[in-house]
Coordinates of C-alpha atoms and ligand atoms in Angstrom, one line a residue:
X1 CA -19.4 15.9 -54.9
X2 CA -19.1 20.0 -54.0
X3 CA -18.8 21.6 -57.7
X4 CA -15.3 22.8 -56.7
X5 CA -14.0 18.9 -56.3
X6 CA -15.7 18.4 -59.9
X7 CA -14.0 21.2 -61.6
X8 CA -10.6 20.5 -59.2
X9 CA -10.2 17.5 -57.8
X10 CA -6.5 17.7 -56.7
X11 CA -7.4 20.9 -54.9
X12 CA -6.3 20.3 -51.5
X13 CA -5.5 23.6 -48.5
X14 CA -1.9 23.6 -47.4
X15 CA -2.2 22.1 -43.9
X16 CA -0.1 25.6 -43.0
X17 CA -3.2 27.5 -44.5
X18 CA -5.6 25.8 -42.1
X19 CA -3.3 26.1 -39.0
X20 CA -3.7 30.1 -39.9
X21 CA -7.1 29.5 -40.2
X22 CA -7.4 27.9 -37.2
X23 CA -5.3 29.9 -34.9
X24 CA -7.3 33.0 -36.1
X25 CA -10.3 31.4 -35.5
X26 CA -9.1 30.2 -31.5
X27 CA -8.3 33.7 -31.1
X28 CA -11.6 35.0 -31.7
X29 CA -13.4 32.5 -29.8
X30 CA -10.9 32.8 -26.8
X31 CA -11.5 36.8 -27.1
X32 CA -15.1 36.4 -27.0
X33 CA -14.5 33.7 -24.1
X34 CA -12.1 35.6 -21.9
X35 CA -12.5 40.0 -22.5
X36 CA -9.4 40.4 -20.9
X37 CA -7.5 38.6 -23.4
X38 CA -8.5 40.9 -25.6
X39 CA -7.2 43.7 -23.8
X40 CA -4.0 41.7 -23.0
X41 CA -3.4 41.8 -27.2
X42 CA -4.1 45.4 -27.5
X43 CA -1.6 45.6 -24.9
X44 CA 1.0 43.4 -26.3
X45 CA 0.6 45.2 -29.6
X46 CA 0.9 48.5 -28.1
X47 CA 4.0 47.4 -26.4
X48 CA 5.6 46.0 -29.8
X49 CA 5.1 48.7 -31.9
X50 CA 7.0 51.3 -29.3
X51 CA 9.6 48.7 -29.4
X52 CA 9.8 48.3 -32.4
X53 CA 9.4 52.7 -33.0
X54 CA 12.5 52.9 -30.5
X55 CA 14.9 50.3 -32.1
X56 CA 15.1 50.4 -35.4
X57 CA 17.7 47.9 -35.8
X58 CA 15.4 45.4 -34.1
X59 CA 12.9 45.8 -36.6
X60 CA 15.7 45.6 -39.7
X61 CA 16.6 42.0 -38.1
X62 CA 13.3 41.3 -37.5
X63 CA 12.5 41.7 -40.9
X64 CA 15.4 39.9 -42.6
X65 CA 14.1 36.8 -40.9
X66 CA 10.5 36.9 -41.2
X67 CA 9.6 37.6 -37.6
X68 CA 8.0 40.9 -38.0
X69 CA 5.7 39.1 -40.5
X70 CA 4.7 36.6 -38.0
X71 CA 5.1 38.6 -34.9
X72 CA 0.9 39.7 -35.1
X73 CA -0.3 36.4 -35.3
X74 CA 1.6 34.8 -33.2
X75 CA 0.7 32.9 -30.3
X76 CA 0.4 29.4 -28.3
X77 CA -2.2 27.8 -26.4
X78 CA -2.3 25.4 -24.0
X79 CA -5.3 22.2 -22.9
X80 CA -5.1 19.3 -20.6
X81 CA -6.6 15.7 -21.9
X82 CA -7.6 13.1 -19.8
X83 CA -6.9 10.0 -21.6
X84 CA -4.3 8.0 -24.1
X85 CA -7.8 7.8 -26.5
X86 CA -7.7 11.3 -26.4
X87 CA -4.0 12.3 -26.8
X88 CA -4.1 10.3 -29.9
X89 CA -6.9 11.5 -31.5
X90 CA -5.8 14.6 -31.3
X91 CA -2.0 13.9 -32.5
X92 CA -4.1 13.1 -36.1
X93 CA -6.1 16.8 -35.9
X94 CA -3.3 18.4 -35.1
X95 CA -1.7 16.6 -38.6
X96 CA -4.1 17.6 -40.4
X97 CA -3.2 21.2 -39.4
X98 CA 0.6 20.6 -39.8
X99 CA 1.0 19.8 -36.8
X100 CA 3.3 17.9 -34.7
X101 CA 4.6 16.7 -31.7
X102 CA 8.3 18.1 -30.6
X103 CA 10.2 17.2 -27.2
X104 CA 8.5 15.3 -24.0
X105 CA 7.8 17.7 -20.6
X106 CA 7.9 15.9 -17.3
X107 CA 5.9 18.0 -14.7
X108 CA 5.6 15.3 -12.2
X109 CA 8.7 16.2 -10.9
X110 CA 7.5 19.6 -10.1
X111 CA 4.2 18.8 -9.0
X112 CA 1.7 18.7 -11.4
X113 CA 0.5 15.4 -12.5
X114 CA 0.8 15.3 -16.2
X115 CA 3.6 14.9 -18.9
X116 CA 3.7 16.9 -22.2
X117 CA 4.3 17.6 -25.7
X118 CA 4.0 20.7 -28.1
X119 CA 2.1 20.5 -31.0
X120 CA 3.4 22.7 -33.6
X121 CA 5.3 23.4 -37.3
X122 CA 8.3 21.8 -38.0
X123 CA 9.8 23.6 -41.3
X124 CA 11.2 27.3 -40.7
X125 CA 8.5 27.9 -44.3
X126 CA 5.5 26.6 -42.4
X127 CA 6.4 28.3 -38.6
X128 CA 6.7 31.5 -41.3
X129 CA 3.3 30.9 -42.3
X130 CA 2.1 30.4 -39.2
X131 CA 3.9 29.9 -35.4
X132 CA 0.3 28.7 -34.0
X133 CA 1.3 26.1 -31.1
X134 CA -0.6 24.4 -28.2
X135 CA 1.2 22.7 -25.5
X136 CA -0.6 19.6 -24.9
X137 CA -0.8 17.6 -21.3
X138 CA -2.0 14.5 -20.3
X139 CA -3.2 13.8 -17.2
X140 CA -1.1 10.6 -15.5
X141 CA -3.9 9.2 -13.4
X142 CA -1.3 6.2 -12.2
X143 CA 0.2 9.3 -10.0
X144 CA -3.5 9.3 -7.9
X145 CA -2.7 7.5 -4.9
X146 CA -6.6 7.0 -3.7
X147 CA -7.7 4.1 -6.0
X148 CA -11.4 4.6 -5.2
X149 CA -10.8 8.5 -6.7
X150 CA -8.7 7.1 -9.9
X151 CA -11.3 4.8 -10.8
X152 CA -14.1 7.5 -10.4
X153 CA -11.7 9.9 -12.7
X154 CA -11.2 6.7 -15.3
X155 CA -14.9 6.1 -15.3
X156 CA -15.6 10.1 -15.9
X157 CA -13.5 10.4 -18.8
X158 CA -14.3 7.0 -20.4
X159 CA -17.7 8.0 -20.7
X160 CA -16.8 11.5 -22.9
X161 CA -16.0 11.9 -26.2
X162 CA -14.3 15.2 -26.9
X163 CA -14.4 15.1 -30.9
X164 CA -17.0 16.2 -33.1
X165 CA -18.7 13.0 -35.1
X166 CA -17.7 15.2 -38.2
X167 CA -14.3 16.4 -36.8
X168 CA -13.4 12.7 -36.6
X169 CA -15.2 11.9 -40.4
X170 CA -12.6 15.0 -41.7
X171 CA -9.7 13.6 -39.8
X172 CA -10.3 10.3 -41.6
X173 CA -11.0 12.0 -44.9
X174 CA -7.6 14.1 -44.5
X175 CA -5.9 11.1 -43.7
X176 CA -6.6 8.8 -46.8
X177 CA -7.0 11.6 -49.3
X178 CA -4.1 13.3 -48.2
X179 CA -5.8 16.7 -47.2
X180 CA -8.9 18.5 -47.2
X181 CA -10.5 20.6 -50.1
X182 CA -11.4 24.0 -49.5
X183 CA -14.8 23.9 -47.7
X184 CA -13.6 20.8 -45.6
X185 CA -11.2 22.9 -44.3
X186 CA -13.6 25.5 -43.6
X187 CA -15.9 22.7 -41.9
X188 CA -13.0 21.4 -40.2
X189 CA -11.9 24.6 -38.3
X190 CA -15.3 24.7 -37.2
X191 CA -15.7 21.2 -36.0
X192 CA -12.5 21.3 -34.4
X193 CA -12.8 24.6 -32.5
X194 CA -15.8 22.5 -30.7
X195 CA -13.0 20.4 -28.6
X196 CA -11.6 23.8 -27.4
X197 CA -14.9 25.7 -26.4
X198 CA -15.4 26.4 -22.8
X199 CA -18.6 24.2 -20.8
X200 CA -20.2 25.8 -18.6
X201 CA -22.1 22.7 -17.4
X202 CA -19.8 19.9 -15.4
X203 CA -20.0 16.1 -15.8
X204 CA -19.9 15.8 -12.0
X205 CA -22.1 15.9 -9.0
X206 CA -20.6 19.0 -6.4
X207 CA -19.4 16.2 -4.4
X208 CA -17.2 14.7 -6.8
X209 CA -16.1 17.9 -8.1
X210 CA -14.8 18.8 -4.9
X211 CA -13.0 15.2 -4.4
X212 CA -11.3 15.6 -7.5
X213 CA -10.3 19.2 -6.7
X214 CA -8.9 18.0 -2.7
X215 CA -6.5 15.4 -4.8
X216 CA -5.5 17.9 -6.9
X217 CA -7.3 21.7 -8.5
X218 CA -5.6 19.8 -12.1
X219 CA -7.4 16.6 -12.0
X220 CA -10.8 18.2 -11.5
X221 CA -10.0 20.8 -14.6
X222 CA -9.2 17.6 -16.4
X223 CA -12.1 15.5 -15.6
X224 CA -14.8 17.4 -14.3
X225 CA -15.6 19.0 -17.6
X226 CA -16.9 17.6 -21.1
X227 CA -13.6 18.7 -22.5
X228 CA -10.4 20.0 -23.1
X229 CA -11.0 23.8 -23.2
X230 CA -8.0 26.0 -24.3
X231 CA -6.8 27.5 -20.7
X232 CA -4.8 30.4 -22.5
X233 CA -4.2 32.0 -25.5
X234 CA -0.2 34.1 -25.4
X235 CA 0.7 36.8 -27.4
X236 CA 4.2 36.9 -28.4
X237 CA 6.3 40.2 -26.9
X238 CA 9.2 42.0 -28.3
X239 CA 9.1 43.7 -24.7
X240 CA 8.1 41.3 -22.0
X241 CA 9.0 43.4 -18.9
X242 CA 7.2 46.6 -20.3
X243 CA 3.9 44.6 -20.7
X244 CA 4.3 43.2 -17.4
X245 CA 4.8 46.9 -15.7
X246 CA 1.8 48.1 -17.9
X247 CA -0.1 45.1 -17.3
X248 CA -2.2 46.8 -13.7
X249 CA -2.4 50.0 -15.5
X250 CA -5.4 47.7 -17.5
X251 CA -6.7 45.8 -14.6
X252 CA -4.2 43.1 -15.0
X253 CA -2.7 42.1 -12.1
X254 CA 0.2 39.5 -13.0
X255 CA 2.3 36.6 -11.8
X256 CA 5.1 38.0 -9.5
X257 CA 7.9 36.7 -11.3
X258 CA 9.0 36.4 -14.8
X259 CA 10.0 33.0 -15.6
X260 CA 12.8 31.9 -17.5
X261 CA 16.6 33.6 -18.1
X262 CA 16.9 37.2 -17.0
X263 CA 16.3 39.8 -19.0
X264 CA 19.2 40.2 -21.4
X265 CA 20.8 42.2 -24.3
X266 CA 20.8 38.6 -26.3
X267 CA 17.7 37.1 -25.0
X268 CA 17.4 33.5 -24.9
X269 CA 15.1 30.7 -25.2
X270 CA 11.4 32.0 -22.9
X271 CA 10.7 34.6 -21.0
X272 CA 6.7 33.6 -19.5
X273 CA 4.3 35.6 -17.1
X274 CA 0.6 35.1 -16.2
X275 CA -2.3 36.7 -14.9
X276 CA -4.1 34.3 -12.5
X277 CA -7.2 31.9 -13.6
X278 CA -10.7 33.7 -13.5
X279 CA -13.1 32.4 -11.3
X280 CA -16.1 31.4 -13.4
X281 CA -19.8 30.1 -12.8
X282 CA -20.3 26.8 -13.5
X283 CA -23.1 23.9 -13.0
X284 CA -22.5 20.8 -11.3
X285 CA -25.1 17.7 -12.1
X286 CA -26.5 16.1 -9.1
X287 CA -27.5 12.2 -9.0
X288 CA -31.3 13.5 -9.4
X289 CA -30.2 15.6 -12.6
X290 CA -30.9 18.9 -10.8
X291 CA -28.3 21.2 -11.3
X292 CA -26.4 23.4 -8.6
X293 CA -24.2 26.0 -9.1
X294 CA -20.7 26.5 -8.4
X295 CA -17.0 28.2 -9.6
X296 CA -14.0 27.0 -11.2
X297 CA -10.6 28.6 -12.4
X298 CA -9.1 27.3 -15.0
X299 CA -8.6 30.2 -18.0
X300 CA -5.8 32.3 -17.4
X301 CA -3.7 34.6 -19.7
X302 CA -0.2 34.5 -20.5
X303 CA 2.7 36.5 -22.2
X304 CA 5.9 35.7 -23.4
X305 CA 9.0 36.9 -25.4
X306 CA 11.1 34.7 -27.1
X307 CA 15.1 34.5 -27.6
X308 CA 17.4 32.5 -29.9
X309 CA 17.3 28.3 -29.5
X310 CA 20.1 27.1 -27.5
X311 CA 22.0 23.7 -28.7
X312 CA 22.6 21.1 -26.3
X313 CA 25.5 22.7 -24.7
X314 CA 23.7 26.0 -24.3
X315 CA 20.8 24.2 -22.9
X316 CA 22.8 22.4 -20.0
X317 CA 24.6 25.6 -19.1
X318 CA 20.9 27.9 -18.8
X319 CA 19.3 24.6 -16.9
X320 CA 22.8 24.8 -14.6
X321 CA 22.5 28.6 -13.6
X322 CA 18.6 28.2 -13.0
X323 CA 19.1 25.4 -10.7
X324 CA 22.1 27.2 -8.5
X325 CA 19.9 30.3 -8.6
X326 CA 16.8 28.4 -7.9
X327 CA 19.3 26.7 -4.9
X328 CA 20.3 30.1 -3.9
X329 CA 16.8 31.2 -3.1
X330 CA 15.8 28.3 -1.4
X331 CA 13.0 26.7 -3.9
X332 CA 10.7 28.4 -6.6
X333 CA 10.2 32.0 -6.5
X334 CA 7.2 33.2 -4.8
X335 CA 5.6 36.7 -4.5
X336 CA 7.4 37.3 -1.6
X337 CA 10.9 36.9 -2.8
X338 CA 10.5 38.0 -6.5
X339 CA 12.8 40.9 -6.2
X340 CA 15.7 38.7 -4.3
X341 CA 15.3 35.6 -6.8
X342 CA 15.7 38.3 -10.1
X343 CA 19.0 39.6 -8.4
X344 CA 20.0 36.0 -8.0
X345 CA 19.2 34.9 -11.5
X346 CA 20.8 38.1 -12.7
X347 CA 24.3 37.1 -11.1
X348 CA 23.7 33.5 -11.8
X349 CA 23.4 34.6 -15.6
X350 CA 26.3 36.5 -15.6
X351 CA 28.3 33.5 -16.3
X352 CA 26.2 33.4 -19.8
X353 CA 27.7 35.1 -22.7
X354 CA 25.1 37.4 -24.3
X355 CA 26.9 38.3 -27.2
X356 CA 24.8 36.9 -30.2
X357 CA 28.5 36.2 -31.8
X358 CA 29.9 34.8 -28.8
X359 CA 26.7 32.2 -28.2
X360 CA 27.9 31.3 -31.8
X361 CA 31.6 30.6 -31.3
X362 CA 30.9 29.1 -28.2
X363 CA 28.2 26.7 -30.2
X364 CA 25.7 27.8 -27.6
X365 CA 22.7 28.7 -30.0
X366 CA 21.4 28.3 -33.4
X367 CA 21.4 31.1 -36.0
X368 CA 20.5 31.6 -39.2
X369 CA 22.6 32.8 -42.3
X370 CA 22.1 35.1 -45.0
X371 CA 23.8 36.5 -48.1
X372 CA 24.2 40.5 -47.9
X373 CA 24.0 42.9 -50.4
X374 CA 27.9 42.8 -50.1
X375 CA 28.2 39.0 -50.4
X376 CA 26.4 39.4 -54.1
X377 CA 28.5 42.0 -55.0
X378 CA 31.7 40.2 -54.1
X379 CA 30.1 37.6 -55.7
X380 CA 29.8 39.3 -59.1
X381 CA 33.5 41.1 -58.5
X382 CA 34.7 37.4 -57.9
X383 CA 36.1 38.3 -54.5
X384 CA 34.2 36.7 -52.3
X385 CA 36.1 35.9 -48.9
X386 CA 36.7 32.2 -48.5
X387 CA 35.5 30.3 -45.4
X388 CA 32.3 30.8 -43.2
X389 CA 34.2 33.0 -40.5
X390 CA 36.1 35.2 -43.1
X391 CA 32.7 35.7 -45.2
X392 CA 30.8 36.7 -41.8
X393 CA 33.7 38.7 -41.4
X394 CA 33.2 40.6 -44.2
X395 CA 30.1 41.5 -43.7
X396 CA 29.3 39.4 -46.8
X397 CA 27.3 36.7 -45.2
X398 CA 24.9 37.8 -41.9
X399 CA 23.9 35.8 -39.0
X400 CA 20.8 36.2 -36.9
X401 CA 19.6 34.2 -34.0
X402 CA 16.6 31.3 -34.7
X403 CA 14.4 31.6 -32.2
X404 CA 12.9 29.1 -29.9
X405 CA 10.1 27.8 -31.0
X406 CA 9.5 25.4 -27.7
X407 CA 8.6 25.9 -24.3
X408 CA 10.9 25.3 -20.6
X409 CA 9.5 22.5 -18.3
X410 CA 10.7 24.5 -15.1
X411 CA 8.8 27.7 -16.4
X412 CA 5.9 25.8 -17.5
X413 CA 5.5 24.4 -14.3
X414 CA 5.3 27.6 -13.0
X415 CA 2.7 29.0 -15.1
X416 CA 0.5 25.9 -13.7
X417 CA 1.8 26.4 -10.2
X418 CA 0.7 30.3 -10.1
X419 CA -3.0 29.7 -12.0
X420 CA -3.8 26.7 -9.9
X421 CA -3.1 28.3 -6.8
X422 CA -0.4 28.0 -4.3
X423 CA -1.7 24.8 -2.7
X424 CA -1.5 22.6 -5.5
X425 CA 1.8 21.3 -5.4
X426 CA 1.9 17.5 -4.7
X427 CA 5.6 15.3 -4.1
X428 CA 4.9 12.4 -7.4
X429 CA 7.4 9.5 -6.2
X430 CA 7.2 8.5 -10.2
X431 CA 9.8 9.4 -12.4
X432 CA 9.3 10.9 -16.0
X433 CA 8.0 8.1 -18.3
X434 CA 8.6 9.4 -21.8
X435 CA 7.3 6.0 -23.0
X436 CA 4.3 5.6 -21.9
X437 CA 3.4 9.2 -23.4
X438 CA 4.7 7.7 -26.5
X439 CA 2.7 5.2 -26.2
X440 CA -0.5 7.0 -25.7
X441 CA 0.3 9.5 -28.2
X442 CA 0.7 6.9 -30.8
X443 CA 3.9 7.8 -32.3
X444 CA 7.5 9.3 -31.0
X445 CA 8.1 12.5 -30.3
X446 CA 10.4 15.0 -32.2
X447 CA 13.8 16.1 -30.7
X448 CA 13.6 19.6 -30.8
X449 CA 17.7 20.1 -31.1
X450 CA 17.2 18.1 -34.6
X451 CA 14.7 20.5 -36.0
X452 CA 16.9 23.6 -35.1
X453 CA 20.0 22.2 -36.3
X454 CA 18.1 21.3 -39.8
X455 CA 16.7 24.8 -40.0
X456 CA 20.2 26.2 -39.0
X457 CA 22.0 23.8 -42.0
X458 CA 19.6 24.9 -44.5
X459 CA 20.0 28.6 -44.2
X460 CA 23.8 27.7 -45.1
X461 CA 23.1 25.7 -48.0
X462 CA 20.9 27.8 -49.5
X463 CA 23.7 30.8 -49.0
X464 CA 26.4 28.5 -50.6
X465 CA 24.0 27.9 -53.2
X466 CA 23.3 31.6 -53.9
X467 CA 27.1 32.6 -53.8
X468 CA 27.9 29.4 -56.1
X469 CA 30.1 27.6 -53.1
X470 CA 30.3 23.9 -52.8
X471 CA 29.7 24.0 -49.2
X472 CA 29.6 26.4 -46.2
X473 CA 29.8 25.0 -42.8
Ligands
OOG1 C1 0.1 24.8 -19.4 C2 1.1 25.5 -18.6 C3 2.4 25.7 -19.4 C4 3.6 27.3 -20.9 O1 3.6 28.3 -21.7 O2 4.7 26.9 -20.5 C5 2.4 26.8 -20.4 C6 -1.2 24.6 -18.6 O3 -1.4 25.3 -17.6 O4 -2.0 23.8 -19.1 O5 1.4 27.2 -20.8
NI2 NI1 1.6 28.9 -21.9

């Protein structure tokens, strides 16, 4: 036993401490991995602080609800597993992090072969403490159509083992003690950032590599390698179009188009772009064991800015106007109509109120609410206004959008689509099977409207609690 579980037995790390740990640690690997990331942060930070230099009322509401705290460190990442083994071993390290997994992608139907989840916090304290979030895919090897080639790929991957013999012994320990002590978490952060390292070295021959790659450029990212190495690292931006015009000024050159809503005085949900995957050397492993050397593209970088959560109703009306403006341009933007499919979403969008207090009559978003200075001194003058409207009214209670904490399933496909190349969209006659990714995961995943609408409930009970009200809703 480590002298510090003598003295302090009960001394267990917050699993929100080691997510920070962890997320910090991802970054510096990915930085040391991929330069440009690197420069893409400086960037991003750059960007933020002029934003936040120019608009000071921005920064006053960022403060109020913790964003500005957060804003620095945070970021999402994104890997690719190749098996159900896999997707549920790493549902119980992402617990141990504090972790879990909210709403079910399907990118069949856009033509990528997987279906995802995103790890991440649930509780408005521990996103506070640290947003750190990973969108996680799973390959669907049912959608390869050449048998010979899917029972190559489920031979590949049966034969790896992405964990670390000690990340798996930590897992365990976390897991029937309840947490880790203070140098297992230390350990474990290490262990765990082993999954997410890069290989240089393939598990296939050339041969197969290139087999895998003609069914799909995915399936050999998946499969060919000895594991599941973090494609991206994104920054969050206050700013995203600024970054994106500054992005070739620093030898970036970017995806085309923005994807998501327009840009908007009340920005909603995701705004994503991305600089294409990096071609990089790697070593294939003939039958004889001789190596010979080839490329791949897999690591990519990504920005995005994020806007209030939409509620269900909000939801259907954003997927509505980016389907007739996707209709109106004939298909997915490409580099060639980019400046025609922005005009169209921009008129599309029109018909979506961007007025934070408007999205809130309408019961399009989610805010949050807070007691003002003037709310606690009508409080102590007994003349508080009476009823949530009349108090928000009176400047006595504040709202301020709750951001989205999730990611879009038509922009995610397009981040896929524009760092796999052009060339890599298949037709999947399957439909979405939300099921069998529960299945494989080991457990449900959470509905993300739930989580908001908590988060937005809390903030009002704990502002009827402070003004001494029954209720507020
Ligand atoms: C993930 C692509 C999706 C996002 O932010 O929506 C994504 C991947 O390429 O593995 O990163
Ligand atoms: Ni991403």
């Amino acid at each position: 036993m480590s002298v510090q579980a003598a003295v302090n037995p009960g001394a267990l790390v917050h699993p929100d401490e080691i997510r920070a740990q962890f997320s910090r640690a991802m970054s510096a690997l990915y930085k040391a991995e991929v330069p440009l990331y690197g420069t893409l942060l400086e960037l991003v930070g750059e960007v933020n602080r002029r934003t936040l230099e120019q608009d000071p009322a921005l920064a006053e509401r960022l403060r109020l609800t913790g964003e500005l705290k957060r804003l620095d460190m945070e970021r999402h990442g994104a890997i690719r597993l190749g098996s159900a083994a896999e997707l549920a071993t790493m549902r119980r390290l992402f617990a141990v992090m504090g972790m879990y997994p909210v709403g079910y992608y399907d990118l069949a139907c856009a033509g990528v072969p997987v279906h995802s989840t995103a790890f991440r916090a649930i509780h408005e304290a521990s996103l506070q403490h640290s947003p750190f979030r990973v969108f996680t895919s799973l390959l669907r090897l049912e959608l390869i159509d050449n048998q010979e080639l899917r029972e190559l790929a489920a031979a590949i991957l049966a034969r790896r083992t992405i964990f670390t013999p000690r990340a798996l012994q930590l897992i365990e320990q976390a897991e029937r003690v309840g947490g880790l002590q203070p140098d297992e978490a230390t350990e474990f952060v290490e262990q765990a950032l082993e999954t997410f390292r890069w290989h240089r070295e393939a598990t296939v021959s050339a041969v197969q590599y290139q087999q895998l790659s003609d069914q799909h450029r995915l399936i050999a990212d998946v499969v060919a390698f000895k594991g599941p190495h973090i494609n991206h690292l994104t920054p969050r931006a206050l700013d995203i179009d600024a970054v994106q015009a500054a992005m070739p000024g620093r030898g970036i050159s970017s995806k085309a188009v923005v994807e998501g809503p327009p840009p908007r005085h009340c920005a909603i949900l995701l705004r994503q772009t991305s600089f294409k995957a990096l071609r990089e050397p790697v070593a294939f492993i003939e039958a004889d064991g001789s190596m010979a050397l080839g490329s791949h593209s897999a690591r990519f970088g990504e920005i995005e800015q994020r806007g209030v959560a939409l509620t269900g109703k909000g939801r259907a009306l954003y997927d509505q106007l980016l389907n007739a403006s996707r209709e109106a341009s004939q298909g997915a933007p490409n580099e060639d109509n980019a400046a025609s499919y922005m005009r169209l979403l921009d008129q599309h969008f029109a018909d979506f109120p961007d007025q934070p207090d408007e999205l809130r009559r309408q019961g399009l978003a989610y805010f949050r609410y807070f007691v003002s200075d003037l709310g606690l001194a009508a409080k102590a003058r007994g003349e508080l206004a009476s009823g949530l409207e009349a108090l928000l009214a009176a400047g006595q209670l504040r709202c301020e959008p709750l951001v989205y904490e999730d990611f879009l399933p038509v922009s995610a496909a397009g981040i896929f689509q524009s760092n796999l190349g052009e060339q890599s969209s298949a037709r999947y006659a399957q439909s979405s099977n939300r099921e069998a990714f529960e299945r494989d995961l080991g457990a449900p995943v959470l509905d993300e409207l739930a989580l908001y609408a908590d988060s937005q409930q809390r903030s009002l009970e704990y502002c009827a609690e402070q003004l001494g009200l029954a209720t507020l809703s």
